[in-house]
Amino acid sequence: MLYLSVVFEGAVGVLSAVDVLNVPREKAYRLLHPKLVVVISSSDEYGRGNVMTAAWAMPVSSAPPMVVVAISPKRLTYEYVKSSKEFVINVPSIDLIDQVRYFGSVSGKEENKLSRAKVGNGRRVKAPILLDSIAWLECKVTNEVEAGDHVLFIAEVIEAYVKKDALEEDITYNLERFKPILHLGGDSYTTTIGGKVTF
């Protein structure tokens, strides 16, 4: 049996294997979920656009504003971002779940995924924006780091927009009006029930 010793405020307790599961290392990332689902849009030098669904995107600096996205070199988006050095992070709401799942299940090498979306032009990047999204962050790549089977694209946010009714005065989402897509792992998703706790 697997036994783990744990300390809570000075008292030692023992948990048996009945109480804990040994998670395979390659699935350990799921213990950090749910994660906000975003759609990364990019384009090549000929202006051909592509999108991919991602949950591995996060801020890494506020001054200057920077983000990181993890993209597999197998993806067409990887090729486009690597060559163009720019991308857009689109933040969809739960009502776009079917479109978002489609973006994540089909390769842009096989079909034009943008033909199923309302698309606009970025203001400071050539990558397209998804007009039905709640928010967009236009990004310029500053660095790339290989990390196992993915490449981390570190980028500066050069423009950011959000639909007015999705935001509170303190620049947080109004979760009564905007229901984000949260990835649990695999093909499992959830969303919020609304409300906010402020300390």
JSON list of C-alpha atoms in Angstrom, two decimals:
[
{"chain": "A", "resi": 1, "resn": "MET", "atom": "CA", "xyz": [0.00, 0.00, 0.00]},
{"chain": "A", "resi": 2, "resn": "LEU", "atom": "CA", "xyz": [1.02, 3.59, -0.63]},
{"chain": "A", "resi": 3, "resn": "TYR", "atom": "CA", "xyz": [1.32, 5.69, 2.53]},
{"chain": "A", "resi": 4, "resn": "LEU", "atom": "CA", "xyz": [1.86, 9.43, 2.57]},
{"chain": "A", "resi": 5, "resn": "SER", "atom": "CA", "xyz": [2.82, 11.36, 5.69]},
{"chain": "A", "resi": 6, "resn": "VAL", "atom": "CA", "xyz": [1.22, 14.77, 5.83]},
{"chain": "A", "resi": 7, "resn": "VAL", "atom": "CA", "xyz": [1.62, 17.59, 8.34]},
{"chain": "A", "resi": 8, "resn": "PHE", "atom": "CA", "xyz": [-1.28, 19.89, 9.25]},
{"chain": "A", "resi": 9, "resn": "GLU", "atom": "CA", "xyz": [-0.46, 22.63, 11.78]},
{"chain": "A", "resi": 10, "resn": "GLY", "atom": "CA", "xyz": [2.10, 20.49, 13.55]},
{"chain": "A", "resi": 11, "resn": "ALA", "atom": "CA", "xyz": [0.02, 17.31, 13.74]},
{"chain": "A", "resi": 12, "resn": "VAL", "atom": "CA", "xyz": [1.14, 14.33, 11.67]},
{"chain": "A", "resi": 13, "resn": "GLY", "atom": "CA", "xyz": [-1.49, 12.24, 9.94]},
{"chain": "A", "resi": 14, "resn": "VAL", "atom": "CA", "xyz": [-1.25, 9.24, 7.62]},
{"chain": "A", "resi": 15, "resn": "LEU", "atom": "CA", "xyz": [-3.25, 8.87, 4.43]},
{"chain": "A", "resi": 16, "resn": "SER", "atom": "CA", "xyz": [-3.59, 5.39, 2.98]},
{"chain": "A", "resi": 17, "resn": "ALA", "atom": "CA", "xyz": [-3.81, 4.45, -0.69]},
{"chain": "A", "resi": 18, "resn": "VAL", "atom": "CA", "xyz": [-7.57, 4.48, -0.24]},
{"chain": "A", "resi": 19, "resn": "ASP", "atom": "CA", "xyz": [-7.36, 8.25, 0.29]},
{"chain": "A", "resi": 20, "resn": "VAL", "atom": "CA", "xyz": [-5.04, 9.24, -2.56]},
{"chain": "A", "resi": 21, "resn": "LEU", "atom": "CA", "xyz": [-4.39, 8.35, -6.18]},
{"chain": "A", "resi": 22, "resn": "ASN", "atom": "CA", "xyz": [-1.04, 8.17, -7.87]},
{"chain": "A", "resi": 23, "resn": "VAL", "atom": "CA", "xyz": [-1.56, 10.24, -11.03]},
{"chain": "A", "resi": 24, "resn": "PRO", "atom": "CA", "xyz": [0.56, 9.27, -14.06]},
{"chain": "A", "resi": 25, "resn": "ARG", "atom": "CA", "xyz": [3.19, 11.98, -14.59]},
{"chain": "A", "resi": 26, "resn": "GLU", "atom": "CA", "xyz": [2.08, 12.63, -18.16]},
{"chain": "A", "resi": 27, "resn": "LYS", "atom": "CA", "xyz": [-1.41, 13.51, -16.86]},
{"chain": "A", "resi": 28, "resn": "ALA", "atom": "CA", "xyz": [-0.26, 15.51, -13.83]},
{"chain": "A", "resi": 29, "resn": "TYR", "atom": "CA", "xyz": [-0.94, 18.80, -15.67]},
{"chain": "A", "resi": 30, "resn": "ARG", "atom": "CA", "xyz": [-4.66, 18.06, -15.37]},
{"chain": "A", "resi": 31, "resn": "LEU", "atom": "CA", "xyz": [-4.37, 18.67, -11.64]},
{"chain": "A", "resi": 32, "resn": "LEU", "atom": "CA", "xyz": [-3.72, 22.32, -12.56]},
{"chain": "A", "resi": 33, "resn": "HIS", "atom": "CA", "xyz": [-7.00, 22.57, -14.50]},
{"chain": "A", "resi": 34, "resn": "PRO", "atom": "CA", "xyz": [-9.53, 23.95, -15.15]},
{"chain": "A", "resi": 35, "resn": "LYS", "atom": "CA", "xyz": [-7.84, 26.43, -17.47]},
{"chain": "A", "resi": 36, "resn": "LEU", "atom": "CA", "xyz": [-9.34, 29.21, -19.54]},
{"chain": "A", "resi": 37, "resn": "VAL", "atom": "CA", "xyz": [-9.81, 28.05, -23.13]},
{"chain": "A", "resi": 38, "resn": "VAL", "atom": "CA", "xyz": [-8.57, 30.48, -25.78]},
{"chain": "A", "resi": 39, "resn": "VAL", "atom": "CA", "xyz": [-8.23, 30.39, -29.54]},
{"chain": "A", "resi": 40, "resn": "ILE", "atom": "CA", "xyz": [-4.84, 31.30, -30.99]},
{"chain": "A", "resi": 41, "resn": "SER", "atom": "CA", "xyz": [-5.08, 32.91, -34.42]},
{"chain": "A", "resi": 42, "resn": "SER", "atom": "CA", "xyz": [-2.15, 33.46, -36.75]},
{"chain": "A", "resi": 43, "resn": "SER", "atom": "CA", "xyz": [-1.33, 33.93, -40.41]},
{"chain": "A", "resi": 44, "resn": "ASP", "atom": "CA", "xyz": [1.48, 33.09, -42.79]},
{"chain": "A", "resi": 45, "resn": "GLU", "atom": "CA", "xyz": [3.44, 35.43, -45.06]},
{"chain": "A", "resi": 46, "resn": "TYR", "atom": "CA", "xyz": [0.75, 35.10, -47.76]},
{"chain": "A", "resi": 47, "resn": "GLY", "atom": "CA", "xyz": [-2.05, 36.20, -45.43]},
{"chain": "A", "resi": 48, "resn": "ARG", "atom": "CA", "xyz": [-3.54, 32.73, -44.98]},
{"chain": "A", "resi": 49, "resn": "GLY", "atom": "CA", "xyz": [-5.03, 32.55, -41.51]},
{"chain": "A", "resi": 50, "resn": "ASN", "atom": "CA", "xyz": [-5.40, 29.68, -39.10]},
{"chain": "A", "resi": 51, "resn": "VAL", "atom": "CA", "xyz": [-6.75, 29.07, -35.60]},
{"chain": "A", "resi": 52, "resn": "MET", "atom": "CA", "xyz": [-6.17, 26.50, -32.87]},
{"chain": "A", "resi": 53, "resn": "THR", "atom": "CA", "xyz": [-7.79, 25.91, -29.52]},
{"chain": "A", "resi": 54, "resn": "ALA", "atom": "CA", "xyz": [-5.48, 26.18, -26.50]},
{"chain": "A", "resi": 55, "resn": "ALA", "atom": "CA", "xyz": [-5.64, 26.07, -22.73]},
{"chain": "A", "resi": 56, "resn": "TRP", "atom": "CA", "xyz": [-1.92, 26.50, -22.13]},
{"chain": "A", "resi": 57, "resn": "ALA", "atom": "CA", "xyz": [-1.77, 30.28, -22.29]},
{"chain": "A", "resi": 58, "resn": "MET", "atom": "CA", "xyz": [-1.04, 32.62, -19.40]},
{"chain": "A", "resi": 59, "resn": "PRO", "atom": "CA", "xyz": [0.35, 36.02, -18.42]},
{"chain": "A", "resi": 60, "resn": "VAL", "atom": "CA", "xyz": [4.01, 36.08, -17.38]},
{"chain": "A", "resi": 61, "resn": "SER", "atom": "CA", "xyz": [4.62, 39.82, -16.85]},
{"chain": "A", "resi": 62, "resn": "SER", "atom": "CA", "xyz": [2.55, 42.94, -16.26]},
{"chain": "A", "resi": 63, "resn": "ALA", "atom": "CA", "xyz": [5.32, 45.46, -17.01]},
{"chain": "A", "resi": 64, "resn": "PRO", "atom": "CA", "xyz": [5.78, 45.07, -19.89]},
{"chain": "A", "resi": 65, "resn": "PRO", "atom": "CA", "xyz": [2.57, 43.10, -20.46]},
{"chain": "A", "resi": 66, "resn": "MET", "atom": "CA", "xyz": [3.66, 39.66, -21.65]},
{"chain": "A", "resi": 67, "resn": "VAL", "atom": "CA", "xyz": [2.04, 36.27, -22.17]},
{"chain": "A", "resi": 68, "resn": "VAL", "atom": "CA", "xyz": [3.20, 32.78, -23.03]},
{"chain": "A", "resi": 69, "resn": "VAL", "atom": "CA", "xyz": [1.47, 30.16, -25.17]},
{"chain": "A", "resi": 70, "resn": "ALA", "atom": "CA", "xyz": [2.56, 26.54, -25.50]},
{"chain": "A", "resi": 71, "resn": "ILE", "atom": "CA", "xyz": [2.21, 25.17, -29.04]},
{"chain": "A", "resi": 72, "resn": "SER", "atom": "CA", "xyz": [3.24, 21.78, -30.39]},
{"chain": "A", "resi": 73, "resn": "PRO", "atom": "CA", "xyz": [5.58, 21.88, -33.42]},
{"chain": "A", "resi": 74, "resn": "LYS", "atom": "CA", "xyz": [3.14, 19.46, -35.09]},
{"chain": "A", "resi": 75, "resn": "ARG", "atom": "CA", "xyz": [0.55, 22.24, -35.41]},
{"chain": "A", "resi": 76, "resn": "LEU", "atom": "CA", "xyz": [0.12, 24.54, -38.40]},
{"chain": "A", "resi": 77, "resn": "THR", "atom": "CA", "xyz": [-0.26, 27.40, -35.91]},
{"chain": "A", "resi": 78, "resn": "TYR", "atom": "CA", "xyz": [3.29, 26.66, -34.74]},
{"chain": "A", "resi": 79, "resn": "GLU", "atom": "CA", "xyz": [4.60, 27.19, -38.29]},
{"chain": "A", "resi": 80, "resn": "TYR", "atom": "CA", "xyz": [2.65, 30.43, -38.71]},
{"chain": "A", "resi": 81, "resn": "VAL", "atom": "CA", "xyz": [3.65, 31.89, -35.33]},
{"chain": "A", "resi": 82, "resn": "LYS", "atom": "CA", "xyz": [7.28, 30.86, -35.76]},
{"chain": "A", "resi": 83, "resn": "SER", "atom": "CA", "xyz": [7.53, 32.58, -39.15]},
{"chain": "A", "resi": 84, "resn": "SER", "atom": "CA", "xyz": [5.35, 35.66, -38.49]},
{"chain": "A", "resi": 85, "resn": "LYS", "atom": "CA", "xyz": [6.43, 36.25, -34.86]},
{"chain": "A", "resi": 86, "resn": "GLU", "atom": "CA", "xyz": [2.91, 37.32, -33.94]},
{"chain": "A", "resi": 87, "resn": "PHE", "atom": "CA", "xyz": [-0.48, 35.94, -32.95]},
{"chain": "A", "resi": 88, "resn": "VAL", "atom": "CA", "xyz": [-3.80, 36.87, -31.36]},
{"chain": "A", "resi": 89, "resn": "ILE", "atom": "CA", "xyz": [-5.26, 35.30, -28.24]},
{"chain": "A", "resi": 90, "resn": "ASN", "atom": "CA", "xyz": [-9.06, 35.25, -28.68]},
{"chain": "A", "resi": 91, "resn": "VAL", "atom": "CA", "xyz": [-11.20, 34.63, -25.58]},
{"chain": "A", "resi": 92, "resn": "PRO", "atom": "CA", "xyz": [-14.46, 32.84, -26.50]},
{"chain": "A", "resi": 93, "resn": "SER", "atom": "CA", "xyz": [-17.56, 32.36, -24.36]},
{"chain": "A", "resi": 94, "resn": "ILE", "atom": "CA", "xyz": [-19.31, 29.06, -23.68]},
{"chain": "A", "resi": 95, "resn": "ASP", "atom": "CA", "xyz": [-21.87, 29.71, -26.42]},
{"chain": "A", "resi": 96, "resn": "LEU", "atom": "CA", "xyz": [-19.02, 29.17, -28.92]},
{"chain": "A", "resi": 97, "resn": "ILE", "atom": "CA", "xyz": [-18.10, 25.73, -27.52]},
{"chain": "A", "resi": 98, "resn": "ASP", "atom": "CA", "xyz": [-19.01, 23.85, -30.73]},
{"chain": "A", "resi": 99, "resn": "GLN", "atom": "CA", "xyz": [-16.85, 26.16, -32.84]},
{"chain": "A", "resi": 100, "resn": "VAL", "atom": "CA", "xyz": [-14.00, 26.01, -30.33]},
{"chain": "A", "resi": 101, "resn": "ARG", "atom": "CA", "xyz": [-14.09, 22.19, -30.26]},
{"chain": "A", "resi": 102, "resn": "TYR", "atom": "CA", "xyz": [-14.06, 22.18, -34.07]},
{"chain": "A", "resi": 103, "resn": "PHE", "atom": "CA", "xyz": [-11.01, 24.48, -34.09]},
{"chain": "A", "resi": 104, "resn": "GLY", "atom": "CA", "xyz": [-9.23, 22.01, -31.82]},
{"chain": "A", "resi": 105, "resn": "SER", "atom": "CA", "xyz": [-10.19, 18.83, -33.66]},
{"chain": "A", "resi": 106, "resn": "VAL", "atom": "CA", "xyz": [-9.36, 19.67, -37.28]},
{"chain": "A", "resi": 107, "resn": "SER", "atom": "CA", "xyz": [-5.99, 20.65, -38.74]},
{"chain": "A", "resi": 108, "resn": "GLY", "atom": "CA", "xyz": [-5.66, 23.84, -40.74]},
{"chain": "A", "resi": 109, "resn": "LYS", "atom": "CA", "xyz": [-3.55, 21.74, -43.12]},
{"chain": "A", "resi": 110, "resn": "GLU", "atom": "CA", "xyz": [-6.74, 19.88, -44.09]},
{"chain": "A", "resi": 111, "resn": "GLU", "atom": "CA", "xyz": [-9.31, 22.67, -44.28]},
{"chain": "A", "resi": 112, "resn": "ASN", "atom": "CA", "xyz": [-9.78, 26.39, -43.82]},
{"chain": "A", "resi": 113, "resn": "LYS", "atom": "CA", "xyz": [-11.14, 26.57, -40.28]},
{"chain": "A", "resi": 114, "resn": "LEU", "atom": "CA", "xyz": [-11.69, 30.32, -40.53]},
{"chain": "A", "resi": 115, "resn": "SER", "atom": "CA", "xyz": [-14.42, 29.73, -43.13]},
{"chain": "A", "resi": 116, "resn": "ARG", "atom": "CA", "xyz": [-16.67, 28.83, -40.17]},
{"chain": "A", "resi": 117, "resn": "ALA", "atom": "CA", "xyz": [-15.99, 32.00, -38.20]},
{"chain": "A", "resi": 118, "resn": "LYS", "atom": "CA", "xyz": [-16.64, 35.74, -38.31]},
{"chain": "A", "resi": 119, "resn": "VAL", "atom": "CA", "xyz": [-13.17, 37.13, -38.86]},
{"chain": "A", "resi": 120, "resn": "GLY", "atom": "CA", "xyz": [-11.73, 40.63, -38.64]},
{"chain": "A", "resi": 121, "resn": "ASN", "atom": "CA", "xyz": [-8.30, 42.17, -38.99]},
{"chain": "A", "resi": 122, "resn": "GLY", "atom": "CA", "xyz": [-5.99, 42.86, -36.10]},
{"chain": "A", "resi": 123, "resn": "ARG", "atom": "CA", "xyz": [-5.07, 46.51, -35.59]},
{"chain": "A", "resi": 124, "resn": "ARG", "atom": "CA", "xyz": [-1.32, 46.02, -35.10]},
{"chain": "A", "resi": 125, "resn": "VAL", "atom": "CA", "xyz": [-0.75, 42.44, -36.23]},
{"chain": "A", "resi": 126, "resn": "LYS", "atom": "CA", "xyz": [-1.59, 40.62, -39.45]},
{"chain": "A", "resi": 127, "resn": "ALA", "atom": "CA", "xyz": [-3.12, 37.69, -37.57]},
{"chain": "A", "resi": 128, "resn": "PRO", "atom": "CA", "xyz": [-6.93, 37.62, -37.77]},
{"chain": "A", "resi": 129, "resn": "ILE", "atom": "CA", "xyz": [-9.27, 38.18, -34.85]},
{"chain": "A", "resi": 130, "resn": "LEU", "atom": "CA", "xyz": [-12.44, 36.19, -34.14]},
{"chain": "A", "resi": 131, "resn": "LEU", "atom": "CA", "xyz": [-15.21, 38.77, -33.93]},
{"chain": "A", "resi": 132, "resn": "ASP", "atom": "CA", "xyz": [-17.53, 36.58, -31.84]},
{"chain": "A", "resi": 133, "resn": "SER", "atom": "CA", "xyz": [-14.95, 36.39, -29.06]},
{"chain": "A", "resi": 134, "resn": "ILE", "atom": "CA", "xyz": [-15.31, 38.40, -25.87]},
{"chain": "A", "resi": 135, "resn": "ALA", "atom": "CA", "xyz": [-11.72, 39.68, -25.89]},
{"chain": "A", "resi": 136, "resn": "TRP", "atom": "CA", "xyz": [-8.59, 39.79, -28.05]},
{"chain": "A", "resi": 137, "resn": "LEU", "atom": "CA", "xyz": [-4.93, 40.23, -27.20]},
{"chain": "A", "resi": 138, "resn": "GLU", "atom": "CA", "xyz": [-2.63, 41.11, -30.11]},
{"chain": "A", "resi": 139, "resn": "CYS", "atom": "CA", "xyz": [0.84, 39.76, -29.41]},
{"chain": "A", "resi": 140, "resn": "LYS", "atom": "CA", "xyz": [4.38, 40.03, -30.81]},
{"chain": "A", "resi": 141, "resn": "VAL", "atom": "CA", "xyz": [6.77, 37.17, -30.07]},
{"chain": "A", "resi": 142, "resn": "THR", "atom": "CA", "xyz": [9.92, 38.14, -28.18]},
{"chain": "A", "resi": 143, "resn": "ASN", "atom": "CA", "xyz": [11.33, 34.72, -27.34]},
{"chain": "A", "resi": 144, "resn": "GLU", "atom": "CA", "xyz": [10.89, 30.99, -27.95]},
{"chain": "A", "resi": 145, "resn": "VAL", "atom": "CA", "xyz": [11.76, 28.22, -25.51]},
{"chain": "A", "resi": 146, "resn": "GLU", "atom": "CA", "xyz": [11.64, 24.50, -26.27]},
{"chain": "A", "resi": 147, "resn": "ALA", "atom": "CA", "xyz": [9.85, 22.64, -23.47]},
{"chain": "A", "resi": 148, "resn": "GLY", "atom": "CA", "xyz": [9.46, 18.91, -24.06]},
{"chain": "A", "resi": 149, "resn": "ASP", "atom": "CA", "xyz": [6.92, 18.28, -26.82]},
{"chain": "A", "resi": 150, "resn": "HIS", "atom": "CA", "xyz": [5.86, 21.96, -27.01]},
{"chain": "A", "resi": 151, "resn": "VAL", "atom": "CA", "xyz": [7.47, 25.31, -27.74]},
{"chain": "A", "resi": 152, "resn": "LEU", "atom": "CA", "xyz": [6.74, 28.25, -25.46]},
{"chain": "A", "resi": 153, "resn": "PHE", "atom": "CA", "xyz": [6.18, 31.46, -27.41]},
{"chain": "A", "resi": 154, "resn": "ILE", "atom": "CA", "xyz": [6.74, 34.39, -25.06]},
{"chain": "A", "resi": 155, "resn": "ALA", "atom": "CA", "xyz": [5.15, 37.53, -26.45]},
{"chain": "A", "resi": 156, "resn": "GLU", "atom": "CA", "xyz": [4.46, 41.14, -25.61]},
{"chain": "A", "resi": 157, "resn": "VAL", "atom": "CA", "xyz": [0.82, 42.23, -25.66]},
{"chain": "A", "resi": 158, "resn": "ILE", "atom": "CA", "xyz": [0.71, 45.26, -27.94]},
{"chain": "A", "resi": 159, "resn": "GLU", "atom": "CA", "xyz": [-3.08, 45.77, -28.08]},
{"chain": "A", "resi": 160, "resn": "ALA", "atom": "CA", "xyz": [-5.96, 44.34, -26.04]},
{"chain": "A", "resi": 161, "resn": "TYR", "atom": "CA", "xyz": [-9.72, 44.74, -26.48]},
{"chain": "A", "resi": 162, "resn": "VAL", "atom": "CA", "xyz": [-12.82, 43.45, -24.74]},
{"chain": "A", "resi": 163, "resn": "LYS", "atom": "CA", "xyz": [-16.54, 43.81, -25.42]},
{"chain": "A", "resi": 164, "resn": "LYS", "atom": "CA", "xyz": [-17.89, 46.48, -23.07]},
{"chain": "A", "resi": 165, "resn": "ASP", "atom": "CA", "xyz": [-20.67, 44.45, -21.48]},
{"chain": "A", "resi": 166, "resn": "ALA", "atom": "CA", "xyz": [-18.27, 41.66, -20.49]},
{"chain": "A", "resi": 167, "resn": "LEU", "atom": "CA", "xyz": [-16.19, 43.80, -18.16]},
{"chain": "A", "resi": 168, "resn": "GLU", "atom": "CA", "xyz": [-16.58, 45.24, -14.67]},
{"chain": "A", "resi": 169, "resn": "GLU", "atom": "CA", "xyz": [-15.17, 48.64, -13.64]},
{"chain": "A", "resi": 170, "resn": "ASP", "atom": "CA", "xyz": [-12.20, 46.93, -11.98]},
{"chain": "A", "resi": 171, "resn": "ILE", "atom": "CA", "xyz": [-11.25, 45.30, -15.31]},
{"chain": "A", "resi": 172, "resn": "THR", "atom": "CA", "xyz": [-12.43, 41.83, -14.32]},
{"chain": "A", "resi": 173, "resn": "TYR", "atom": "CA", "xyz": [-14.96, 39.80, -16.27]},
{"chain": "A", "resi": 174, "resn": "ASN", "atom": "CA", "xyz": [-18.62, 40.13, -15.38]},
{"chain": "A", "resi": 175, "resn": "LEU", "atom": "CA", "xyz": [-19.38, 36.44, -14.93]},
{"chain": "A", "resi": 176, "resn": "GLU", "atom": "CA", "xyz": [-23.13, 37.07, -15.03]},
{"chain": "A", "resi": 177, "resn": "ARG", "atom": "CA", "xyz": [-22.81, 38.20, -18.64]},
{"chain": "A", "resi": 178, "resn": "PHE", "atom": "CA", "xyz": [-19.70, 36.31, -19.80]},
{"chain": "A", "resi": 179, "resn": "LYS", "atom": "CA", "xyz": [-19.38, 32.56, -19.30]},
{"chain": "A", "resi": 180, "resn": "PRO", "atom": "CA", "xyz": [-15.83, 31.48, -20.14]},
{"chain": "A", "resi": 181, "resn": "ILE", "atom": "CA", "xyz": [-14.94, 28.03, -21.43]},
{"chain": "A", "resi": 182, "resn": "LEU", "atom": "CA", "xyz": [-12.83, 26.16, -18.89]},
{"chain": "A", "resi": 183, "resn": "HIS", "atom": "CA", "xyz": [-10.89, 23.06, -19.94]},
{"chain": "A", "resi": 184, "resn": "LEU", "atom": "CA", "xyz": [-10.87, 20.15, -17.50]},
{"chain": "A", "resi": 185, "resn": "GLY", "atom": "CA", "xyz": [-8.72, 17.83, -19.64]},
{"chain": "A", "resi": 186, "resn": "GLY", "atom": "CA", "xyz": [-9.25, 15.68, -22.72]},
{"chain": "A", "resi": 187, "resn": "ASP", "atom": "CA", "xyz": [-12.63, 16.52, -24.24]},
{"chain": "A", "resi": 188, "resn": "SER", "atom": "CA", "xyz": [-14.17, 17.76, -20.98]},
{"chain": "A", "resi": 189, "resn": "TYR", "atom": "CA", "xyz": [-15.15, 21.39, -20.42]},
{"chain": "A", "resi": 190, "resn": "THR", "atom": "CA", "xyz": [-17.08, 23.45, -17.91]},
{"chain": "A", "resi": 191, "resn": "THR", "atom": "CA", "xyz": [-17.96, 27.08, -17.23]},
{"chain": "A", "resi": 192, "resn": "THR", "atom": "CA", "xyz": [-18.71, 29.36, -14.28]},
{"chain": "A", "resi": 193, "resn": "ILE", "atom": "CA", "xyz": [-22.06, 29.80, -12.57]},
{"chain": "A", "resi": 194, "resn": "GLY", "atom": "CA", "xyz": [-21.45, 33.50, -12.12]},
{"chain": "A", "resi": 195, "resn": "GLY", "atom": "CA", "xyz": [-20.62, 35.64, -9.17]},
{"chain": "A", "resi": 196, "resn": "LYS", "atom": "CA", "xyz": [-17.33, 36.82, -7.74]},
{"chain": "A", "resi": 197, "resn": "VAL", "atom": "CA", "xyz": [-15.69, 36.71, -4.33]},
{"chain": "A", "resi": 198, "resn": "THR", "atom": "CA", "xyz": [-13.61, 39.77, -3.46]},
{"chain": "A", "resi": 199, "resn": "PHE", "atom": "CA", "xyz": [-11.31, 39.93, -0.42]}
]
